[in-house]
């Protein structure tokens, strides 16, 4: 392969560590006039323009004015089949599932429909600067084939899986323990580790799986290296009561998953809004992760996520949109709502912590921080160009800003897809706004 070097010049910002561990100042690196050098889809070097430009004789340098380059955003929880039902009115979780979600997901029995929606969904992610996501399919294995085919064509780093669901859902949407195991295994063999794709064993949530299905899901999770496990946990009070009725022998919601060995590194639980200390402790000691989905938690009235509590226990936390219960594909908008969730609890969310959650923190939650999340040499060149002049108001606000911190904060509050000028995946431009 002939090597291909490209360089990008703008303000450049990336996370180096969790601000909770090293303090704000040590948590990031910023070059006001920076250059990012990319070769064959990987980061070669990032640094100040005055030092790097002399080394780049004869190399194409793409320059951006009034722009900030950051790593691509990472969405640790989203449902692609729910794209078309985003913003559905009026229900909390369990009624919302029955009223809107299940009928919508039924349509994914048709592979052509699934392929159409996968295309729309990936385009929307990239328009919003999200380059990696952990994605629910539907119960139909062809929904996951359609998704991975679309992601592979764009050479994206994506994680997805077929929903396993064998009770408490309409007949048209249920599988069986045996069929869910066999179909998931077939998909793993076809897709897991192919290019930048990874597979997640995906029991929807404890109420829609029999103990037999959860046992087989646990077996499958242990059977292949580096698989993910992706489900929901402690999102809504009525849901939690229902889990107690369905699994009376278990000590709590997390204990159901624990009992069936659906816990550990690369196990990602969406929500965790109502976790007790013992559950946080167990998540931390097993290396499991939780996806904080602020727009969804507010939209479904689920509750306020206690980021500080999970952090104090040492739980890995990523940021999720949870579309279609979430109301935006934009991780900037997730951060806007996350800030408000913290405010409602009398707490703060520093903008550099926000950056971390949307990038390196997500990569750590997914055990992908050796490949994505910042601009360390050798990582995938997945990045976004954010536009300080995206809208008249953003542009005017940026003119008033006196510090990077202030600009970053305003971008997370005011920004959305309009702020994403370009998105790159493995060094290729996969979205251009203008
Ligand atoms: N719990 C089980 N299924 C779902 C779903 O599709 N969305 C959300 N937000 N929670 C769930
Ligand atoms: Zn969800």
CSV table of C-alpha atoms and ligand atoms in Angstrom, one decimal:
chain,number,residue,atom,x,y,z
A,1,UNK,CA,0.0,0.0,0.0
A,2,UNK,CA,1.4,3.4,-0.9
A,3,UNK,CA,1.3,5.6,2.2
A,4,UNK,CA,-0.9,8.7,2.1
A,5,UNK,CA,-0.2,11.6,4.5
A,6,UNK,CA,-2.6,14.4,5.0
A,7,UNK,CA,-2.5,17.2,7.5
A,8,UNK,CA,-5.3,19.4,9.1
A,9,UNK,CA,-4.7,22.8,10.6
A,10,UNK,CA,-7.1,24.5,13.0
A,11,UNK,CA,-7.4,24.9,16.8
A,12,UNK,CA,-7.1,21.3,18.1
A,13,UNK,CA,-8.4,19.9,21.4
A,14,UNK,CA,-8.4,16.4,22.8
A,15,UNK,CA,-8.7,14.7,26.2
A,16,UNK,CA,-5.8,13.0,27.8
A,17,UNK,CA,-7.4,11.6,31.0
A,18,UNK,CA,-10.5,11.8,33.2
A,19,UNK,CA,-10.6,15.3,34.9
A,20,UNK,CA,-11.9,13.4,38.0
A,21,UNK,CA,-8.6,11.6,38.2
A,22,UNK,CA,-6.0,14.1,37.2
A,23,UNK,CA,-7.7,17.5,37.6
A,24,UNK,CA,-9.0,19.7,34.8
A,25,UNK,CA,-5.6,21.2,33.7
A,26,UNK,CA,-4.0,17.8,33.2
A,27,UNK,CA,-7.0,16.3,31.5
A,28,UNK,CA,-6.6,17.8,28.0
A,29,UNK,CA,-4.2,19.1,25.4
A,30,UNK,CA,-4.9,22.2,23.3
A,31,UNK,CA,-3.2,23.8,20.4
A,32,UNK,CA,-4.6,27.2,19.4
A,33,UNK,CA,-2.9,26.9,16.0
A,34,UNK,CA,-2.5,23.1,15.7
A,35,UNK,CA,-1.8,20.5,13.1
A,36,UNK,CA,-3.1,16.9,13.0
A,37,UNK,CA,-1.1,14.6,10.8
A,38,UNK,CA,-2.8,11.5,9.4
A,39,UNK,CA,-1.4,8.6,7.5
A,40,UNK,CA,-3.3,5.6,6.1
A,41,UNK,CA,-6.3,6.3,8.4
A,42,UNK,CA,-4.3,6.7,11.6
A,43,UNK,CA,-3.0,9.6,13.6
A,44,UNK,CA,0.7,10.2,13.2
A,45,UNK,CA,1.2,13.3,15.2
A,46,UNK,CA,-0.6,16.3,16.7
A,47,UNK,CA,1.1,19.5,17.8
A,48,UNK,CA,1.6,23.2,17.3
A,49,UNK,CA,1.6,24.4,13.7
A,50,UNK,CA,4.9,26.3,14.0
A,51,UNK,CA,6.7,23.1,14.9
A,52,UNK,CA,5.0,20.7,12.6
A,53,UNK,CA,4.5,22.7,9.4
A,54,UNK,CA,8.2,22.7,8.5
A,55,UNK,CA,8.2,18.9,8.5
A,56,UNK,CA,5.3,18.9,6.0
A,57,UNK,CA,7.0,20.1,2.8
A,58,UNK,CA,5.1,18.8,-0.2
A,59,UNK,CA,2.2,17.5,1.9
A,60,UNK,CA,-1.4,18.6,1.5
A,61,UNK,CA,-2.4,20.7,4.5
A,62,UNK,CA,-6.1,21.4,4.9
A,63,UNK,CA,-6.7,24.6,6.8
A,64,UNK,CA,-9.8,25.7,8.7
A,65,UNK,CA,-10.5,29.1,10.1
A,66,UNK,CA,-12.6,29.7,13.2
A,67,UNK,CA,-12.8,26.0,13.8
A,68,UNK,CA,-12.0,23.4,16.5
A,69,UNK,CA,-10.9,19.9,15.7
A,70,UNK,CA,-11.8,17.3,18.3
A,71,UNK,CA,-11.9,13.5,18.3
A,72,UNK,CA,-15.1,12.0,16.8
A,73,UNK,CA,-17.9,11.6,19.4
A,74,UNK,CA,-18.7,8.3,20.9
A,75,UNK,CA,-22.3,7.3,21.5
A,76,UNK,CA,-22.4,4.4,24.1
A,77,UNK,CA,-26.1,3.7,23.7
A,78,UNK,CA,-28.5,4.1,20.7
A,79,UNK,CA,-31.2,2.1,18.8
A,80,UNK,CA,-31.0,2.4,15.1
A,81,UNK,CA,-34.5,0.9,14.4
A,82,UNK,CA,-36.0,3.7,16.5
A,83,UNK,CA,-34.8,6.5,14.1
A,84,UNK,CA,-38.2,7.0,12.6
A,85,UNK,CA,-40.0,7.2,16.0
A,86,UNK,CA,-37.8,9.8,17.7
A,87,UNK,CA,-40.0,12.4,19.4
A,88,UNK,CA,-43.1,10.2,20.1
A,89,UNK,CA,-45.4,11.8,22.6
A,90,UNK,CA,-46.4,11.4,26.1
A,91,UNK,CA,-45.4,8.0,27.7
A,92,UNK,CA,-43.0,6.7,30.2
A,93,UNK,CA,-40.8,3.7,29.5
A,94,UNK,CA,-43.2,0.7,29.6
A,95,UNK,CA,-46.1,2.3,27.8
A,96,UNK,CA,-43.7,4.0,25.4
A,97,UNK,CA,-42.3,0.5,24.4
A,98,UNK,CA,-45.8,-0.9,23.8
A,99,UNK,CA,-47.3,2.1,22.1
A,100,UNK,CA,-44.5,3.1,19.8
A,101,UNK,CA,-41.4,1.0,19.9
A,102,UNK,CA,-42.6,-2.5,19.3
A,103,UNK,CA,-44.7,-1.7,16.2
A,104,UNK,CA,-41.9,0.3,14.8
A,105,UNK,CA,-39.3,-2.5,15.3
A,106,UNK,CA,-41.7,-5.0,13.6
A,107,UNK,CA,-40.9,-3.3,10.3
A,108,UNK,CA,-37.2,-4.5,10.5
A,109,UNK,CA,-38.3,-8.0,9.5
A,110,UNK,CA,-37.9,-6.6,6.0
A,111,UNK,CA,-34.2,-6.4,5.1
A,112,UNK,CA,-34.8,-3.6,2.5
A,113,UNK,CA,-36.5,-1.4,5.1
A,114,UNK,CA,-33.7,-2.1,7.6
A,115,UNK,CA,-31.1,-1.2,4.9
A,116,UNK,CA,-32.9,2.1,4.2
A,117,UNK,CA,-33.0,3.0,7.9
A,118,UNK,CA,-29.4,2.0,8.5
A,119,UNK,CA,-28.3,4.4,5.8
A,120,UNK,CA,-30.4,7.3,7.2
A,121,UNK,CA,-29.2,6.5,10.8
A,122,UNK,CA,-25.5,6.4,9.9
A,123,UNK,CA,-25.7,9.6,7.9
A,124,UNK,CA,-27.4,11.2,10.9
A,125,UNK,CA,-24.6,10.0,13.3
A,126,UNK,CA,-21.9,11.4,11.0
A,127,UNK,CA,-23.8,14.7,10.5
A,128,UNK,CA,-23.6,15.0,14.2
A,129,UNK,CA,-19.9,14.1,14.5
A,130,UNK,CA,-20.4,10.7,16.0
A,131,UNK,CA,-17.9,8.2,14.6
A,132,UNK,CA,-18.4,5.2,16.9
A,133,UNK,CA,-21.7,4.0,18.5
A,134,UNK,CA,-22.9,1.0,20.5
A,135,UNK,CA,-26.1,0.2,18.7
A,136,UNK,CA,-29.2,-1.9,19.3
A,137,UNK,CA,-30.6,-3.7,16.2
A,138,UNK,CA,-34.1,-5.2,16.2
A,139,UNK,CA,-34.9,-8.9,17.1
A,140,UNK,CA,-34.4,-9.8,13.4
A,141,UNK,CA,-30.9,-10.9,12.4
A,142,UNK,CA,-31.3,-9.3,9.0
A,143,UNK,CA,-31.5,-5.9,10.8
A,144,UNK,CA,-28.0,-6.4,12.0
A,145,UNK,CA,-26.7,-7.6,8.7
A,146,UNK,CA,-28.2,-4.4,7.1
A,147,UNK,CA,-26.5,-2.2,9.7
A,148,UNK,CA,-23.1,-3.8,9.5
A,149,UNK,CA,-23.2,-3.8,5.7
A,150,UNK,CA,-23.8,0.0,5.8
A,151,UNK,CA,-21.1,0.6,8.5
A,152,UNK,CA,-18.6,-1.5,6.6
A,153,UNK,CA,-19.1,0.4,3.4
A,154,UNK,CA,-18.0,3.6,5.3
A,155,UNK,CA,-15.2,1.8,7.3
A,156,UNK,CA,-16.7,3.0,10.6
A,157,UNK,CA,-15.8,1.6,14.0
A,158,UNK,CA,-19.2,0.4,15.1
A,159,UNK,CA,-20.6,-2.1,17.7
A,160,UNK,CA,-24.0,-3.7,17.2
A,161,UNK,CA,-26.1,-6.7,18.0
A,162,UNK,CA,-29.5,-8.4,17.5
A,163,UNK,CA,-32.0,-8.0,20.2
A,164,UNK,CA,-32.7,-11.1,22.2
A,165,UNK,CA,-36.3,-11.1,23.5
A,166,UNK,CA,-38.5,-14.1,24.2
A,167,UNK,CA,-41.3,-12.9,26.4
A,168,UNK,CA,-43.4,-9.9,27.4
A,169,UNK,CA,-43.4,-8.5,23.9
A,170,UNK,CA,-45.8,-9.1,20.9
A,171,UNK,CA,-45.5,-12.5,19.2
A,172,UNK,CA,-44.3,-10.8,16.0
A,173,UNK,CA,-41.2,-9.6,17.9
A,174,UNK,CA,-40.1,-12.5,20.0
A,175,UNK,CA,-37.5,-15.2,19.4
A,176,UNK,CA,-36.7,-18.2,21.5
A,177,UNK,CA,-33.7,-19.0,23.7
A,178,UNK,CA,-32.3,-21.4,21.1
A,179,UNK,CA,-33.0,-19.2,18.0
A,180,UNK,CA,-31.6,-16.1,19.6
A,181,UNK,CA,-28.4,-18.0,20.6
A,182,UNK,CA,-28.0,-19.5,17.1
A,183,UNK,CA,-28.8,-16.2,15.2
A,184,UNK,CA,-26.5,-14.2,17.4
A,185,UNK,CA,-23.7,-16.7,17.0
A,186,UNK,CA,-24.1,-16.6,13.2
A,187,UNK,CA,-23.9,-12.8,13.2
A,188,UNK,CA,-20.8,-13.0,15.5
A,189,UNK,CA,-19.1,-15.3,13.1
A,190,UNK,CA,-20.0,-13.1,10.2
A,191,UNK,CA,-19.2,-9.7,11.6
A,192,UNK,CA,-17.2,-9.6,14.9
A,193,UNK,CA,-13.7,-8.4,14.2
A,194,UNK,CA,-14.4,-7.7,10.5
A,195,UNK,CA,-12.7,-4.4,9.7
A,196,UNK,CA,-13.6,-2.0,12.5
A,197,UNK,CA,-16.8,-3.9,13.5
A,198,UNK,CA,-17.6,-5.5,16.8
A,199,UNK,CA,-20.5,-7.6,18.0
A,200,UNK,CA,-22.6,-7.0,21.2
A,201,UNK,CA,-24.8,-9.8,22.7
A,202,UNK,CA,-28.0,-7.8,23.2
A,203,UNK,CA,-30.7,-9.0,25.6
A,204,UNK,CA,-33.2,-6.1,25.4
A,205,UNK,CA,-33.7,-5.9,29.2
A,206,UNK,CA,-34.4,-8.4,32.0
A,207,UNK,CA,-38.2,-8.3,31.7
A,208,UNK,CA,-38.2,-9.4,28.0
A,209,UNK,CA,-36.0,-12.4,28.5
A,210,UNK,CA,-36.7,-15.7,30.2
A,211,UNK,CA,-34.1,-17.1,32.6
A,212,UNK,CA,-33.3,-19.7,29.9
A,213,UNK,CA,-32.5,-16.9,27.3
A,214,UNK,CA,-30.4,-14.9,29.8
A,215,UNK,CA,-28.4,-18.1,30.6
A,216,UNK,CA,-27.7,-18.6,26.9
A,217,UNK,CA,-26.8,-15.0,26.4
A,218,UNK,CA,-24.3,-15.3,29.3
A,219,UNK,CA,-22.8,-18.4,27.6
A,220,UNK,CA,-22.5,-16.6,24.3
A,221,UNK,CA,-20.8,-13.6,25.9
A,222,UNK,CA,-18.1,-15.8,27.3
A,223,UNK,CA,-17.6,-17.8,24.1
A,224,UNK,CA,-15.8,-15.3,21.9
A,225,UNK,CA,-13.0,-12.9,22.8
A,226,UNK,CA,-13.7,-9.2,23.0
A,227,UNK,CA,-17.5,-9.5,22.6
A,228,UNK,CA,-19.7,-6.8,24.0
A,229,UNK,CA,-22.8,-7.2,26.1
A,230,UNK,CA,-25.4,-4.4,25.7
A,231,UNK,CA,-28.6,-4.0,27.7
A,232,UNK,CA,-30.7,-1.7,29.8
A,233,UNK,CA,-30.6,-1.4,33.6
A,234,UNK,CA,-32.6,0.5,36.3
A,235,UNK,CA,-34.0,3.2,34.0
A,236,UNK,CA,-37.6,3.6,35.4
A,237,UNK,CA,-39.2,2.9,38.7
A,238,UNK,CA,-42.1,0.8,37.3
A,239,UNK,CA,-39.6,-1.3,35.3
A,240,UNK,CA,-37.5,-1.9,38.5
A,241,UNK,CA,-40.6,-3.2,40.4
A,242,UNK,CA,-41.5,-5.4,37.5
A,243,UNK,CA,-38.0,-7.0,37.5
A,244,UNK,CA,-38.5,-7.7,41.2
A,245,UNK,CA,-41.7,-9.6,40.4
A,246,UNK,CA,-40.2,-11.5,37.6
A,247,UNK,CA,-37.0,-12.5,39.4
A,248,UNK,CA,-38.0,-12.8,43.0
A,249,UNK,CA,-34.9,-14.8,44.0
A,250,UNK,CA,-32.5,-12.2,42.8
A,251,UNK,CA,-31.4,-9.4,45.2
A,252,UNK,CA,-31.9,-6.6,42.7
A,253,UNK,CA,-31.9,-5.6,39.1
A,254,UNK,CA,-28.2,-5.8,38.5
A,255,UNK,CA,-28.1,-9.2,40.3
A,256,UNK,CA,-30.2,-10.6,37.5
A,257,UNK,CA,-27.6,-9.9,34.9
A,258,UNK,CA,-24.8,-10.8,37.4
A,259,UNK,CA,-26.4,-14.2,38.0
A,260,UNK,CA,-26.4,-15.0,34.3
A,261,UNK,CA,-22.8,-13.8,33.8
A,262,UNK,CA,-23.8,-10.8,31.8
A,263,UNK,CA,-21.4,-8.5,33.6
A,264,UNK,CA,-17.7,-7.6,33.3
A,265,UNK,CA,-15.4,-5.8,30.8
A,266,UNK,CA,-17.3,-4.7,27.7
A,267,UNK,CA,-20.7,-5.2,29.4
A,268,UNK,CA,-22.5,-1.9,28.9
A,269,UNK,CA,-25.7,-1.0,30.8
A,270,UNK,CA,-27.8,1.8,29.5
A,271,UNK,CA,-29.2,4.3,32.1
A,272,UNK,CA,-28.5,3.1,35.7
A,273,UNK,CA,-30.6,6.0,37.0
A,274,UNK,CA,-31.7,4.3,40.2
A,275,UNK,CA,-28.7,2.2,41.3
A,276,UNK,CA,-27.8,1.6,45.0
A,277,UNK,CA,-24.3,1.8,46.3
A,278,UNK,CA,-23.8,-2.0,46.2
A,279,UNK,CA,-24.8,-2.1,42.6
A,280,UNK,CA,-22.4,0.8,41.7
A,281,UNK,CA,-19.7,-1.1,43.6
A,282,UNK,CA,-20.4,-4.3,41.7
A,283,UNK,CA,-20.3,-2.5,38.3
A,284,UNK,CA,-17.0,-0.9,39.2
A,285,UNK,CA,-15.3,-4.1,40.5
A,286,UNK,CA,-16.4,-6.1,37.4
A,287,UNK,CA,-15.1,-3.4,35.0
A,288,UNK,CA,-18.6,-3.0,33.6
A,289,UNK,CA,-19.8,0.4,32.1
A,290,UNK,CA,-22.9,2.5,32.3
A,291,UNK,CA,-24.2,4.7,29.5
A,292,UNK,CA,-25.5,8.1,30.8
A,293,UNK,CA,-28.4,9.1,28.4
A,294,UNK,CA,-29.6,12.5,29.5
A,295,UNK,CA,-32.0,13.4,26.7
A,296,UNK,CA,-33.7,10.1,27.1
A,297,UNK,CA,-33.9,10.2,30.9
A,298,UNK,CA,-35.5,13.6,30.7
A,299,UNK,CA,-37.8,12.8,27.8
A,300,UNK,CA,-39.2,9.6,29.4
A,301,UNK,CA,-39.3,11.1,32.8
A,302,UNK,CA,-37.0,8.4,34.1
A,303,UNK,CA,-35.0,10.4,36.6
A,304,UNK,CA,-31.8,12.2,37.2
A,305,UNK,CA,-28.5,10.3,36.6
A,306,UNK,CA,-26.1,10.6,39.5
A,307,UNK,CA,-22.8,10.9,37.7
A,308,UNK,CA,-20.8,11.8,40.8
A,309,UNK,CA,-22.0,8.7,42.7
A,310,UNK,CA,-21.0,6.3,39.9
A,311,UNK,CA,-17.7,8.2,39.5
A,312,UNK,CA,-17.0,7.9,43.3
A,313,UNK,CA,-17.4,4.1,43.0
A,314,UNK,CA,-15.1,4.1,40.0
A,315,UNK,CA,-17.7,2.9,37.4
A,316,UNK,CA,-16.8,3.5,33.8
A,317,UNK,CA,-19.4,6.0,32.3
A,318,UNK,CA,-20.0,6.8,28.7
A,319,UNK,CA,-22.4,9.2,27.1
A,320,UNK,CA,-25.4,7.9,25.1
A,321,UNK,CA,-28.1,9.5,23.1
A,322,UNK,CA,-30.6,6.5,23.4
A,323,UNK,CA,-32.4,7.6,20.2
A,324,UNK,CA,-35.4,7.0,19.9
A,325,UNK,CA,-36.2,7.7,23.5
A,326,UNK,CA,-33.4,10.3,23.3
A,327,UNK,CA,-34.3,13.4,21.5
A,328,UNK,CA,-31.2,14.2,19.5
A,329,UNK,CA,-28.4,12.4,17.7
A,330,UNK,CA,-26.1,15.2,18.7
A,331,UNK,CA,-23.7,14.5,21.6
A,332,UNK,CA,-23.4,18.3,22.0
A,333,UNK,CA,-27.1,18.3,22.8
A,334,UNK,CA,-26.6,15.3,25.1
A,335,UNK,CA,-24.0,17.4,27.0
A,336,UNK,CA,-26.4,20.4,27.1
A,337,UNK,CA,-29.0,18.2,28.8
A,338,UNK,CA,-26.3,16.5,31.0
A,339,UNK,CA,-25.3,19.9,32.3
A,340,UNK,CA,-28.9,20.6,33.3
A,341,UNK,CA,-29.3,17.1,34.9
A,342,UNK,CA,-26.4,18.0,37.1
A,343,UNK,CA,-27.7,21.5,37.8
A,344,UNK,CA,-31.0,20.0,39.0
A,345,UNK,CA,-29.0,18.0,41.5
A,346,UNK,CA,-27.0,21.0,42.7
A,347,UNK,CA,-23.9,19.8,40.9
A,348,UNK,CA,-21.6,20.9,38.1
A,349,UNK,CA,-20.4,19.5,34.8
A,350,UNK,CA,-17.2,21.1,33.7
A,351,UNK,CA,-16.8,21.6,29.9
A,352,UNK,CA,-13.6,19.5,29.9
A,353,UNK,CA,-15.4,16.7,31.7
A,354,UNK,CA,-18.0,17.0,29.0
A,355,UNK,CA,-15.4,16.7,26.3
A,356,UNK,CA,-14.0,13.6,28.1
A,357,UNK,CA,-17.4,12.0,28.4
A,358,UNK,CA,-18.1,12.4,24.7
A,359,UNK,CA,-14.7,11.1,23.5
A,360,UNK,CA,-12.1,9.4,25.7
A,361,UNK,CA,-14.5,8.5,28.5
A,362,UNK,CA,-16.7,6.8,26.0
A,363,UNK,CA,-13.7,4.9,24.5
A,364,UNK,CA,-12.7,3.8,28.0
A,365,UNK,CA,-16.3,2.6,28.8
A,366,UNK,CA,-16.1,0.5,25.6
A,367,UNK,CA,-12.5,-0.7,26.2
A,368,UNK,CA,-11.5,1.0,22.9
A,369,UNK,CA,-9.2,3.6,24.3
A,370,UNK,CA,-6.2,2.0,22.6
A,371,UNK,CA,-7.9,2.7,19.3
A,372,UNK,CA,-10.1,5.8,19.6
A,373,UNK,CA,-11.0,8.7,21.9
A,374,UNK,CA,-8.1,11.1,21.4
A,375,UNK,CA,-5.2,11.9,19.1
A,376,UNK,CA,-2.5,9.6,20.5
A,377,UNK,CA,-0.2,8.3,17.8
A,378,UNK,CA,-1.5,5.2,16.1
A,379,UNK,CA,-5.1,5.7,16.9
A,380,UNK,CA,-7.8,5.7,14.3
A,381,UNK,CA,-8.1,9.1,12.6
A,382,UNK,CA,-11.7,9.6,13.6
A,383,UNK,CA,-12.3,13.3,14.1
A,384,UNK,CA,-14.7,16.3,13.7
A,385,UNK,CA,-14.2,19.9,12.6
A,386,UNK,CA,-16.5,22.1,14.7
A,387,UNK,CA,-17.5,25.5,13.3
A,388,UNK,CA,-17.3,28.5,15.6
A,389,UNK,CA,-19.5,30.4,13.1
A,390,UNK,CA,-22.1,27.6,12.8
A,391,UNK,CA,-25.0,30.0,13.5
A,392,UNK,CA,-25.3,33.8,13.9
A,393,UNK,CA,-25.8,33.3,17.6
A,394,UNK,CA,-22.9,30.9,18.1
A,395,UNK,CA,-20.7,33.2,16.1
A,396,UNK,CA,-21.7,36.2,18.2
A,397,UNK,CA,-21.3,34.3,21.5
A,398,UNK,CA,-17.8,33.1,20.4
A,399,UNK,CA,-16.7,36.7,19.9
A,400,UNK,CA,-17.5,37.4,23.5
A,401,UNK,CA,-15.7,34.3,24.9
A,402,UNK,CA,-12.5,35.0,26.7
A,403,UNK,CA,-11.2,31.5,27.1
A,404,UNK,CA,-11.2,28.1,25.6
A,405,UNK,CA,-13.2,26.8,28.5
A,406,UNK,CA,-15.9,29.4,27.7
A,407,UNK,CA,-16.0,28.6,24.0
A,408,UNK,CA,-16.2,24.8,24.7
A,409,UNK,CA,-19.0,25.3,27.2
A,410,UNK,CA,-21.0,27.5,24.8
A,411,UNK,CA,-20.5,25.0,22.0
A,412,UNK,CA,-21.9,22.2,24.2
A,413,UNK,CA,-24.9,24.2,25.1
A,414,UNK,CA,-25.7,25.9,21.8
A,415,UNK,CA,-24.2,23.4,19.3
A,416,UNK,CA,-25.9,20.6,17.4
A,417,UNK,CA,-25.5,19.1,13.9
A,418,UNK,CA,-25.1,22.7,12.5
A,419,UNK,CA,-21.8,23.0,14.4
A,420,UNK,CA,-20.3,20.0,12.7
A,421,UNK,CA,-18.6,21.2,9.5
A,422,UNK,CA,-16.9,18.0,8.6
A,423,UNK,CA,-16.5,14.5,10.0
A,424,UNK,CA,-13.7,12.1,9.3
A,425,UNK,CA,-13.5,8.3,9.8
A,426,UNK,CA,-10.3,6.4,9.4
A,427,UNK,CA,-8.9,9.5,7.8
A,428,UNK,CA,-11.7,9.8,5.1
A,429,UNK,CA,-14.1,12.6,5.0
A,430,UNK,CA,-17.5,11.0,5.6
A,431,UNK,CA,-19.6,14.1,6.1
A,432,UNK,CA,-19.3,17.6,4.8
A,433,UNK,CA,-22.0,20.1,5.9
A,434,UNK,CA,-21.5,22.7,3.2
B,1,LIG,N1,-35.7,-0.7,27.9
B,1,LIG,C1,-36.0,-1.8,27.1
B,1,LIG,N2,-36.1,-1.4,25.9
B,1,LIG,C2,-35.8,-0.1,25.8
B,1,LIG,C3,-35.7,0.8,24.7
B,1,LIG,O1,-35.9,0.5,23.5
B,1,LIG,N3,-35.4,2.1,25.0
B,1,LIG,C4,-35.2,2.5,26.3
B,1,LIG,N4,-34.9,3.7,26.6
B,1,LIG,N5,-35.3,1.6,27.4
B,1,LIG,C5,-35.6,0.3,27.1
B,2,LIG,ZN1,-32.1,2.3,25.0
